[in-house]
Short mmCIF file of C-alpha atoms in Angstrom, two decimals:
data_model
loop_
_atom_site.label_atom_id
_atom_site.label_comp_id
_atom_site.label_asym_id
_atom_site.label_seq_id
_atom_site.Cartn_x
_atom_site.Cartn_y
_atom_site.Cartn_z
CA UNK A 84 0.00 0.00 0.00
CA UNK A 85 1.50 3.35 -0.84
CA UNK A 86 0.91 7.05 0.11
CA UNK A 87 0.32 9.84 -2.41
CA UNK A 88 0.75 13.33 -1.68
CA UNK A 89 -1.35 16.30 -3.01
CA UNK A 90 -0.65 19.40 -2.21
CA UNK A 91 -3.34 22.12 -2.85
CA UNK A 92 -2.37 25.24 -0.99
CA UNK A 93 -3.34 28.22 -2.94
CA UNK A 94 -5.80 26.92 -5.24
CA UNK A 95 -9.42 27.66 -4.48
CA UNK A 96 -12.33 25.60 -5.17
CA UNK A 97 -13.58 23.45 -6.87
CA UNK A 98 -9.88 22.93 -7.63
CA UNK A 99 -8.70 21.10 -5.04
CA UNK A 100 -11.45 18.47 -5.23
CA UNK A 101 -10.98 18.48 -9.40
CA UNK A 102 -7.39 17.57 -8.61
CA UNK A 103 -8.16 15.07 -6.13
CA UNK A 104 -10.49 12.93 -8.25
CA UNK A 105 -7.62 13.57 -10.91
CA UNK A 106 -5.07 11.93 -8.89
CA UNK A 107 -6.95 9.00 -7.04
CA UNK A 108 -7.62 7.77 -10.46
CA UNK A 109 -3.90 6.73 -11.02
CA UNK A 110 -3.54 5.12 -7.70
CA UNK A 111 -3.84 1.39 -7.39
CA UNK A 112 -6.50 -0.15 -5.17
CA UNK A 113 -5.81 0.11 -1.29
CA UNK A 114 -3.41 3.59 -1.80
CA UNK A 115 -3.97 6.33 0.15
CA UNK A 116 -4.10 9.91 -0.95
CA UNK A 117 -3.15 12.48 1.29
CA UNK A 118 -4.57 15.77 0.17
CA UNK A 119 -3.07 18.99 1.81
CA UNK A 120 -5.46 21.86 1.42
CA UNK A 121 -6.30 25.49 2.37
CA UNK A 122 -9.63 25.77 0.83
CA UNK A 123 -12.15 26.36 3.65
CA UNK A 124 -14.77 25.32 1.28
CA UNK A 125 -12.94 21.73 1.00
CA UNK A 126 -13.86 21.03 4.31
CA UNK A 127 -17.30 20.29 3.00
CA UNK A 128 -16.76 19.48 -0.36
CA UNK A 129 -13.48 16.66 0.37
CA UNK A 130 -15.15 14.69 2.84
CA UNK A 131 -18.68 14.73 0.90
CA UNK A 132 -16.86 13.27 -2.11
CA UNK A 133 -15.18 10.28 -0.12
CA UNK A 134 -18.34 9.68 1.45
CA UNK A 135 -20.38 9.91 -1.79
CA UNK A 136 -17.92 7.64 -3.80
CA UNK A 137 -17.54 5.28 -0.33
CA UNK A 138 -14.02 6.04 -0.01
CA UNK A 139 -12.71 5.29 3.71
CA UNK A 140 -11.22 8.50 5.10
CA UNK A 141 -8.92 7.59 7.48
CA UNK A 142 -7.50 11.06 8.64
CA UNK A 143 -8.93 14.47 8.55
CA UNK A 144 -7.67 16.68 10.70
CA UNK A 145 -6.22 20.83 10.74
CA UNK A 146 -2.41 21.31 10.27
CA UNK A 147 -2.72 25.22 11.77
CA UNK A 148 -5.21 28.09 10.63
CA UNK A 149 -6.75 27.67 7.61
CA UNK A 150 -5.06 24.38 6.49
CA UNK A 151 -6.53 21.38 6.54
CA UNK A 152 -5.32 17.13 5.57
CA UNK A 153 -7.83 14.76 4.43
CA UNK A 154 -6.61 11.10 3.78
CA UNK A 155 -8.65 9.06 1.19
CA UNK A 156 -7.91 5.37 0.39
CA UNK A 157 -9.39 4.29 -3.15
CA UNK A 158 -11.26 1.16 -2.76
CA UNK B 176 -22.27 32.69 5.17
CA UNK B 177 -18.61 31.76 6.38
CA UNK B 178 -19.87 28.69 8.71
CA UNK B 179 -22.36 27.61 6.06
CA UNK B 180 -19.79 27.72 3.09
CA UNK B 181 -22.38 29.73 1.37
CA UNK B 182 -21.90 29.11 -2.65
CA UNK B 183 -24.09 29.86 -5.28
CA UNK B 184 -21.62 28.11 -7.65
CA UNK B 185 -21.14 25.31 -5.88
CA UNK B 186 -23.51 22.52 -7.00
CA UNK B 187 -27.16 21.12 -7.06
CA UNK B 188 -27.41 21.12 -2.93
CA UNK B 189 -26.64 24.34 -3.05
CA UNK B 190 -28.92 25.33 -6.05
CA UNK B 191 -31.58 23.69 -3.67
CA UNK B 192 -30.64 25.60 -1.08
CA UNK B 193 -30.56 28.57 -3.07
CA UNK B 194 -33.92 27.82 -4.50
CA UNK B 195 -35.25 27.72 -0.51
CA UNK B 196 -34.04 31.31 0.28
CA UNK B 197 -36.42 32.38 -2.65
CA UNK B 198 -39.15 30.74 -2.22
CA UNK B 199 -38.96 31.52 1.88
CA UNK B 200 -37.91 35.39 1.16
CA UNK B 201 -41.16 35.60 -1.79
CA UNK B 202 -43.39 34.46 1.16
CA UNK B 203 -42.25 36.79 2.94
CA UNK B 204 -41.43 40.31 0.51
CA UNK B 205 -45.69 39.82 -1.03
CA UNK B 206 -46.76 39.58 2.59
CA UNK B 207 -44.61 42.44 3.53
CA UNK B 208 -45.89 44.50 0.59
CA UNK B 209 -49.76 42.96 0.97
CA UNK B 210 -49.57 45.01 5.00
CA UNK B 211 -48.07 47.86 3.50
CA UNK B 212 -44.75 47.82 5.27
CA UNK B 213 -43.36 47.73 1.81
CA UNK B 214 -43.82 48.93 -2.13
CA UNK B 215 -43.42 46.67 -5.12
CA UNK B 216 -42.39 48.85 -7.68
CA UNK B 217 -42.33 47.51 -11.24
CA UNK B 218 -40.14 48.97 -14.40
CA UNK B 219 -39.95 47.79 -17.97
CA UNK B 220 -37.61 44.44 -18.23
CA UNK B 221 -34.48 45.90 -19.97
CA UNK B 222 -34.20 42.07 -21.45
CA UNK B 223 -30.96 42.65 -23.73
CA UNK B 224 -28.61 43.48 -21.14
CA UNK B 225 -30.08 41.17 -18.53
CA UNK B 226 -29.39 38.25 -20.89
CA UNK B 227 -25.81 39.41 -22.12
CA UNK B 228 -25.38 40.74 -18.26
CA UNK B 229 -25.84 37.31 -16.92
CA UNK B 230 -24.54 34.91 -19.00
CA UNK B 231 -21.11 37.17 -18.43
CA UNK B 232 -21.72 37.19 -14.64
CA UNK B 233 -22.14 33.69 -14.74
CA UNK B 234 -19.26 33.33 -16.66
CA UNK B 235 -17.12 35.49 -14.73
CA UNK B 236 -17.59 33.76 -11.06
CA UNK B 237 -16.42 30.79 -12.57
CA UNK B 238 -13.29 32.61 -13.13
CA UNK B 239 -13.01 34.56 -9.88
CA UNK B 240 -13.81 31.73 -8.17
CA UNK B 241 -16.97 32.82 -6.27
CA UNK B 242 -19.82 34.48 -6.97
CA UNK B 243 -19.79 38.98 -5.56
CA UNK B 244 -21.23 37.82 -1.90
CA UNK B 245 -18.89 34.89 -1.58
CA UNK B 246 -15.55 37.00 -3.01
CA UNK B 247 -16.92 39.26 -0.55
CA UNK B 248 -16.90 36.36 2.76
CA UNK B 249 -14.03 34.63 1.21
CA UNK B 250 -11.80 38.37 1.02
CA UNK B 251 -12.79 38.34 5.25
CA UNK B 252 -11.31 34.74 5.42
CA UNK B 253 -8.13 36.89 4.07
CA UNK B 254 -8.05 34.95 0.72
CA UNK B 255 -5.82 37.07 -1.11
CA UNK B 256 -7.46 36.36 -4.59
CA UNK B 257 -10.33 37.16 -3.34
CA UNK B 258 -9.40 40.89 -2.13
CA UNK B 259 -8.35 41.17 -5.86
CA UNK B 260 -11.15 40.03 -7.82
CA UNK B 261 -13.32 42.28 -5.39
CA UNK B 262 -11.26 45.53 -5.80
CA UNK B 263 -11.38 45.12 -9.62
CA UNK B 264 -15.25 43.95 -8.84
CA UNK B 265 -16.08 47.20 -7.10
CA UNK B 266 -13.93 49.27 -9.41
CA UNK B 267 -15.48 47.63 -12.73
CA UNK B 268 -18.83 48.41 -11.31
CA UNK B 269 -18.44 51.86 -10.86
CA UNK B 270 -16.86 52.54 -13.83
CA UNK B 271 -19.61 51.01 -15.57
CA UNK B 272 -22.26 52.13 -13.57
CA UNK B 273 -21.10 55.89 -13.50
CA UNK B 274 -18.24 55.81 -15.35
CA UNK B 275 -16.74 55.57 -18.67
CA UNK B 276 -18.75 52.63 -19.42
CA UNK B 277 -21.99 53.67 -18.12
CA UNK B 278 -23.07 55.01 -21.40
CA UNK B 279 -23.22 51.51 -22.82
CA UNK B 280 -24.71 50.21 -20.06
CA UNK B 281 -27.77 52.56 -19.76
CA UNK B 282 -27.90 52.53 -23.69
CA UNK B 283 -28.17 48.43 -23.86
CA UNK B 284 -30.45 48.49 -20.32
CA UNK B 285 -32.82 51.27 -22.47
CA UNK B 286 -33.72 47.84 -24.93
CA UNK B 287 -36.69 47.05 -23.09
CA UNK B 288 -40.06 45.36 -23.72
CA UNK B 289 -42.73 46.30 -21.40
CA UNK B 290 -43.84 43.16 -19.28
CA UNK B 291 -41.69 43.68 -15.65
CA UNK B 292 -43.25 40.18 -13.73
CA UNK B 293 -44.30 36.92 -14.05
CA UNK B 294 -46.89 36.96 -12.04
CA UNK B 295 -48.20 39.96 -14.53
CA UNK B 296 -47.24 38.29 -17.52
CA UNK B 297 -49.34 35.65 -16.88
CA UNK B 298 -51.82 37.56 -15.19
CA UNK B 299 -52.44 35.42 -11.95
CA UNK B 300 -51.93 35.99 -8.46
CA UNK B 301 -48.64 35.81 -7.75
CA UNK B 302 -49.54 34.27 -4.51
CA UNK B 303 -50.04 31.13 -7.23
CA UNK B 304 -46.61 31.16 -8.15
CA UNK B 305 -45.41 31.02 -4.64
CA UNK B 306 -47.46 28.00 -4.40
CA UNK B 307 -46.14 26.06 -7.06
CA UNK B 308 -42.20 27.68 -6.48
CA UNK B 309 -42.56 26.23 -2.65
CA UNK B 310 -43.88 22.99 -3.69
CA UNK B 311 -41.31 22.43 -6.01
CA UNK B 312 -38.42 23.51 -3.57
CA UNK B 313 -40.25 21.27 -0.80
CA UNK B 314 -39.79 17.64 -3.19
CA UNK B 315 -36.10 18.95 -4.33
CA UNK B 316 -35.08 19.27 -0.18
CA UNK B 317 -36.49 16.07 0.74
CA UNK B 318 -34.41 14.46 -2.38
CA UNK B 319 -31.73 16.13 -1.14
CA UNK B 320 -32.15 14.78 2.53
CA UNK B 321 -32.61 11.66 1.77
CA UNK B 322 -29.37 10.56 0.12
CA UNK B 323 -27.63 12.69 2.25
CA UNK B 324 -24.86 9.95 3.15
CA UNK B 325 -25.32 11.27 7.06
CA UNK B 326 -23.23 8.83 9.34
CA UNK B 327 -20.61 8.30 7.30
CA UNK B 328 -19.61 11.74 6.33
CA UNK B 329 -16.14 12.13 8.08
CA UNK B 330 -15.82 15.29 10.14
CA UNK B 331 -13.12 17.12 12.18
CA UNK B 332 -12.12 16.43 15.12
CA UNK B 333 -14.09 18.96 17.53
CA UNK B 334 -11.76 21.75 19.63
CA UNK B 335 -14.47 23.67 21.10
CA UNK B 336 -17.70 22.81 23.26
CA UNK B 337 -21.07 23.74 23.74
CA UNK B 338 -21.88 27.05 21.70
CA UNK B 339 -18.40 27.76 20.55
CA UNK B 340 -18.95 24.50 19.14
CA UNK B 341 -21.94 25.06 17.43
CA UNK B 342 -21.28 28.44 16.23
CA UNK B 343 -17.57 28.58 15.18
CA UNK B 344 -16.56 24.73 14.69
CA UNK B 345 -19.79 22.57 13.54
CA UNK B 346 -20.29 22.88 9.45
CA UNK B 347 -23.77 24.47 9.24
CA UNK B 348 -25.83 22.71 6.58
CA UNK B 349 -26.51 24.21 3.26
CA UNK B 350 -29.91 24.30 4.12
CA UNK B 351 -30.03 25.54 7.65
CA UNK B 352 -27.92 28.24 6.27
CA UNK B 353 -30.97 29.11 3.91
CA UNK B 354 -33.38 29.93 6.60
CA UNK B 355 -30.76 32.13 8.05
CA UNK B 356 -30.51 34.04 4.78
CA UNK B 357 -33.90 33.91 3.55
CA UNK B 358 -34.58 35.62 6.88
CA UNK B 359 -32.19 37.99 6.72
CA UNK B 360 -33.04 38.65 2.81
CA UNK B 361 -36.94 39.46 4.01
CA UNK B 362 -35.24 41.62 7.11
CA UNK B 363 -33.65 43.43 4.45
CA UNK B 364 -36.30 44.49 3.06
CA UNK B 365 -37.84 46.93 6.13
CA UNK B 366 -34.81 47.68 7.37
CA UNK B 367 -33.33 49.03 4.13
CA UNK B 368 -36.76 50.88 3.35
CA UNK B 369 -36.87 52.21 6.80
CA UNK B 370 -33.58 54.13 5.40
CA UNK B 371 -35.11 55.48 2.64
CA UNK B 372 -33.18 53.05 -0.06
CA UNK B 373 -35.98 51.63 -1.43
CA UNK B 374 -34.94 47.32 -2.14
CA UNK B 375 -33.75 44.77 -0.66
CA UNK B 376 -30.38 43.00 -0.66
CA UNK B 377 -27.76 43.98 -2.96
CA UNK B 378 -24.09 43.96 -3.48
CA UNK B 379 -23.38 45.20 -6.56
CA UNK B 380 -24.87 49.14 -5.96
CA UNK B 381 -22.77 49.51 -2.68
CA UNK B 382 -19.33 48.10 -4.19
CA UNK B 383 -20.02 50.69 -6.84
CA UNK B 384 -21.15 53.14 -4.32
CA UNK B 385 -17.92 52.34 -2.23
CA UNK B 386 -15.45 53.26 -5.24
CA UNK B 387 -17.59 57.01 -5.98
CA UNK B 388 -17.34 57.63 -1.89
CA UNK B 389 -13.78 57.11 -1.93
CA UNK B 390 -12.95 58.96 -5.42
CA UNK B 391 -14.97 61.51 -4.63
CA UNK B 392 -15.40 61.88 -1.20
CA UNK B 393 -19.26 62.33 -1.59
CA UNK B 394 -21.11 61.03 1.59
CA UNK B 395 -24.12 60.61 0.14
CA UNK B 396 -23.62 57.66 -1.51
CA UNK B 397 -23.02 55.89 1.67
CA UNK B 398 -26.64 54.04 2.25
CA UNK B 399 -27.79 50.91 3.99
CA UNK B 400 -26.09 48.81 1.61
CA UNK B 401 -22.77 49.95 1.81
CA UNK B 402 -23.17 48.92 5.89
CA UNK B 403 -23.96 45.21 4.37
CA UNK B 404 -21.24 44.95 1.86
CA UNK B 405 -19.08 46.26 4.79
CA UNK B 406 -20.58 43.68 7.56
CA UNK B 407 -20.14 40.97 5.27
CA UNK B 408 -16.75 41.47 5.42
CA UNK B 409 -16.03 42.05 8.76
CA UNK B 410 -18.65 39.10 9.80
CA UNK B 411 -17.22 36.75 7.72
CA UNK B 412 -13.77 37.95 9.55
CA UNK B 413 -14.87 37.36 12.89
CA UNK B 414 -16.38 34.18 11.86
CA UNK B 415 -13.26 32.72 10.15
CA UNK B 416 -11.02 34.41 13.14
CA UNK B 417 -13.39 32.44 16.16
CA UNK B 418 -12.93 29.26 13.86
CA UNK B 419 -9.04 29.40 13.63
CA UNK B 420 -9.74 29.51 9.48
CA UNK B 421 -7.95 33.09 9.53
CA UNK B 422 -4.60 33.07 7.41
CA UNK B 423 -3.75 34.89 4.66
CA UNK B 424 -3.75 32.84 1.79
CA UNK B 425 -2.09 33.95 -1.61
CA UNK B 426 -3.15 32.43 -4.80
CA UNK B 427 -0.68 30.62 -7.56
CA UNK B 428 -0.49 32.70 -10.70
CA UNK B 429 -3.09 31.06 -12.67
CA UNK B 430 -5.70 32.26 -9.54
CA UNK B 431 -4.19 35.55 -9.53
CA UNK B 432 -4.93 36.57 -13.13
CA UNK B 433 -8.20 34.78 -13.33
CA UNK B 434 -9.57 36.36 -9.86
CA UNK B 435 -8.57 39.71 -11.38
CA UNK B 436 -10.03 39.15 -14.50
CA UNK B 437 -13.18 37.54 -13.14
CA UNK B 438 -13.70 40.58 -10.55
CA UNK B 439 -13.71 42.97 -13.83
CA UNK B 440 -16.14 40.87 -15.69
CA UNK B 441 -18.43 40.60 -12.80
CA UNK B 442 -18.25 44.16 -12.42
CA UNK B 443 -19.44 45.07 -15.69
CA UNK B 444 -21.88 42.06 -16.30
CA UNK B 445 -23.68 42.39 -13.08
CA UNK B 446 -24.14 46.64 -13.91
CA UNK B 447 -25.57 45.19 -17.38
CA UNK B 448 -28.02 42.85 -15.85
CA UNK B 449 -28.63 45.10 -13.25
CA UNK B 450 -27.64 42.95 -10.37
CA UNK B 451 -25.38 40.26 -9.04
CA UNK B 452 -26.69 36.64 -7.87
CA UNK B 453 -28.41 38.29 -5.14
CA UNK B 454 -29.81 41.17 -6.33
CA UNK B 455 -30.89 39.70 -9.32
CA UNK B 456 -30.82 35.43 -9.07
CA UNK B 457 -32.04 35.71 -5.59
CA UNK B 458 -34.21 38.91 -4.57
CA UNK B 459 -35.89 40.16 -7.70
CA UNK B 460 -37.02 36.38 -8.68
CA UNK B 461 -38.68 36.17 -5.04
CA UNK B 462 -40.51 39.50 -6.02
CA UNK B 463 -41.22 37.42 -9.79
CA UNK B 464 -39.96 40.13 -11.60
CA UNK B 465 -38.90 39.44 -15.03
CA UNK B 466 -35.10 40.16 -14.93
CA UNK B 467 -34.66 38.09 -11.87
CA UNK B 468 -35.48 35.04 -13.61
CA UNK B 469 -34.08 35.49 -16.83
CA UNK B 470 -30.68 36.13 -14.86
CA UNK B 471 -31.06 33.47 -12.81
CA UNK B 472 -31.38 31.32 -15.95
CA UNK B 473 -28.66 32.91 -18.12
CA UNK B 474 -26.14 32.89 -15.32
CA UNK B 475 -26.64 28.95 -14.75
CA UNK B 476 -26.20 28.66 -18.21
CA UNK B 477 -22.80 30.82 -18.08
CA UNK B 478 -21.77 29.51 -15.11
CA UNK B 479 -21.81 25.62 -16.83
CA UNK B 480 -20.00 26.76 -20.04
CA UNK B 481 -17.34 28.36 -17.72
CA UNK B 482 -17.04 25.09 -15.84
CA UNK B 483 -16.32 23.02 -19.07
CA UNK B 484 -14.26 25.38 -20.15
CA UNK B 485 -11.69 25.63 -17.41
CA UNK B 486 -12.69 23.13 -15.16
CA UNK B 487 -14.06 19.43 -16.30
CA UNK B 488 -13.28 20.25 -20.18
CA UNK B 489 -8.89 20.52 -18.74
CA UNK B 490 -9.96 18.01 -16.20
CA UNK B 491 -10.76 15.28 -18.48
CA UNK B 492 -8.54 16.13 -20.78
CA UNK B 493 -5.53 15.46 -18.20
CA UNK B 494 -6.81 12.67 -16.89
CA UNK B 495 -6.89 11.17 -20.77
CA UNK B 496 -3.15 12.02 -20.55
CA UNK B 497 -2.64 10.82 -17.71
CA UNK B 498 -4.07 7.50 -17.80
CA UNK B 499 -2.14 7.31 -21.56
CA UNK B 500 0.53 7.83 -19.93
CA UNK B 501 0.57 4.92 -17.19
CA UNK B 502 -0.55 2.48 -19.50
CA UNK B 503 3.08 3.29 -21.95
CA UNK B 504 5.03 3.42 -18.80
CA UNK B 505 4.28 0.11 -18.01
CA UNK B 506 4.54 -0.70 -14.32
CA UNK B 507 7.57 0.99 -13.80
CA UNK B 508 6.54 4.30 -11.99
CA UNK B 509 2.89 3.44 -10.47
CA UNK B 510 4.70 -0.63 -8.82
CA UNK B 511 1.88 -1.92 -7.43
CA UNK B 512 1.82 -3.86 -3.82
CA UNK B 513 5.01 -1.87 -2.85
CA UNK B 514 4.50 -2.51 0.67
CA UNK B 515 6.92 0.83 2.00
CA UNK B 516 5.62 3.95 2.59
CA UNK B 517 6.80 6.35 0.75
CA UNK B 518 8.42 9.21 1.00
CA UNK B 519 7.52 12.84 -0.83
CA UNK B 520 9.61 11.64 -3.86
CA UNK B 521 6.50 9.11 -5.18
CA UNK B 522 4.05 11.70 -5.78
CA UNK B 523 0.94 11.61 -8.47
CA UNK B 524 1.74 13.05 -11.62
CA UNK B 525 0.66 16.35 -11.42
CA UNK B 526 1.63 17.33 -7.51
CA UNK B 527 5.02 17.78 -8.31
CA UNK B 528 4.27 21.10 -9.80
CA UNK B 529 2.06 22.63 -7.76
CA UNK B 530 2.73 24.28 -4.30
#
């Protein structure tokens, strides 16, 4: 099982969740994707995605102010 | 607006949601206007420029990234792009509303055809309308609801308790945040009358209004809705400062240039159609007036050609490369059942680039 990194700081949204679905679709089943983002709007819109597509989350927590990590495993 | 993640352009929900605050706030503004506490006041339906206006305005919040309300919450939460697209939002407004553009404007709002409602269009009641526009927001909410995946949803961990909780931490639903406007939008309506500016919420007027004050010093400009513009701002600062979600952010290039850009456009679009998605999309269609609807309409339409253009359309269009690109490299790069953990160097394609 591997661990992918996405950064997002800076980009506003819908980006962040346009570059998530972009990047869980290389991953193999069982990787994780770690998306880094800034967006406050993500908060709602990241963890509504995993939950709509039935991706686990298994971490999604705030790194400081305004910065947030969501881990998604594709299954 | 900051706890609820208020956004027009967000998606269906939110259209839903959005759909609630006008059928809640029409309720409200005929009732208002049947006891007298309030005038309906009807003008020709300057269609031209409320067609062109809002397909532009739609448009144009794809590009700044938020609609004139949220680039004005977003600028409190200290999103740098967001200052920018609303100084060039305010500034493009003025200059088109009493600027060097305003002759345009006024000249394309003076194509007009006479109708001004619906409800006088079709010459019923427009208590009938309200009717069928609450009905039909009523089924679309309990859709909503109901696959609303609830339990599962993953949330953050919780650093507050009891009402600090509630008020700075816990995501307010889209549709809880509805009521709140819609009440506020039919609030708006006395309260701004009972200062002599006779509508109801706005944003585009006082941006514009903002930009004359400060050019040219003249007091009178200053009117109910400048104080809203100017409480969104600092509300949706206090909000994001009580929620630890205060940081300045600043935007990559690409967000730069297209929240300045955007701001412009939505400055002169929403002067054309003579109001931004809520002075247009979301008060004058719960008073059924012509132009409300037609923007409404033309700025969803906007909005989605925006999207494909610089969202899905380069979206897709990677992910075609990218997947082309996996299957010629084999299974080199993307080893599956590596069991380490890696390190920052095995990133997806495109993260590398981005900061």
């Amino acid at each position: 099982m591997a661990v992918h990194v996405l950064e997002t700081d800076g980009q506003v949204c819908p980006f962040p969740i346009v570059e998530a679905k972009e990047a869980i679709a290389l991953l193999d089943l069982g990787d994780e994707l770690v998306i880094n983002f800034d967006c406050t709007q993500a908060t709602d819109a990241l963890p509504r995605w995993a939950a709509e597509e039935g991706y686990p989350v298994t971490n999604f927590d705030r790194v400081g102010d305004a910065a947030w990590t969501i881990t998604v495993q594709k299954t | 607006m900051q706890r609820g993640r208020f956004c027009v352009t967000g998606n269906t929900r939110w259209l839903t949601a959005f759909l609630i605050v006008i059928a809640v706030q029409s309720i409200g503004v005929f009732t208002l206007d049947a006891v007298g506490v309030i005038s309906l006041s009807s003008s020709a339906f300057p269609w031209l420029a409320t067609v062109l206006g809002a397909f532009l305005f739609g448009f144009a919040i794809v590009l700044a990234g938020s609609c004139a309300t949220g680039t004005y919450y977003r600028a409190g939460e200290s999103l740098v792009g967001s200052w920018l697209a609303l100084i060039f939002y305010a500034l493009f407004s003025a200059i088109s509303k009493t600027g060097v553009l305003a002759t345009g404007v006024s000249g394309l709002r003076s194509v007009t055809v006479e109708a001004s409602t619906v409800h006088g269009l079709l010459g019923v009641s427009p208590w009938l309308l309200i009717a069928v526009l609450a009905s039909a927001v009523g089924l679309l909410t309990r859709h909503h609801l109901r696959k609303r995946p609830g339990a599962h949803l993953a949330t953050l961990p919780p650093r507050k308790r009891g009402i600090a909780h509630i008020i700075f931490e816990k995501q307010w639903g889209e549709f809880t945040t509805a009521l709140v406007i819609a009440a506020l939008a039919i609030l708006a309506w006395p309260l701004s009358w009972a200062t002599g500016r006779e509508a109801g919420l706005g944003i585009t007027g006082p941006s514009s209004n903002i930009v004359n004050y400060f050019v040219s010093g003249d007091a009178e400009v200053i009117d109910w809705g400048v104080y809203l513009v100017i409480g969104i701002l600092t509300g949706a600062f206090i909000a994001a400062k009580g929620s630890g979600e205060f940081r300045i952010r600043i935007p990559d290039a690409v967000t730069t240039v297209r929240s300045i850009a955007g701001g412009a456009l939505m400055g002169i679009s929403a002067s054309l159609a003579g109001g931004c998605t809520i002075g247009n999309a979301m008060v004058n269609t719960a008073s059924f007036q012509l132009q409300g609807w037609m923007a409404f309409g033309f700025m969803i339409l906007g909005t989605g050609a925006a999207t494909r253009l610089f969202i899905t359309g380069p979206s897709k269009a990677r992910s075609a490369r990218n997947a082309a690109a996996r299957e010629g490299a084999g299974q080199g790069a993307a080893a599956p059942g590596s069991p380490s953990q890696t390190a920052p160097g095995h990133r997806t394609a495109r993260v590398s680039v981005r900061r």
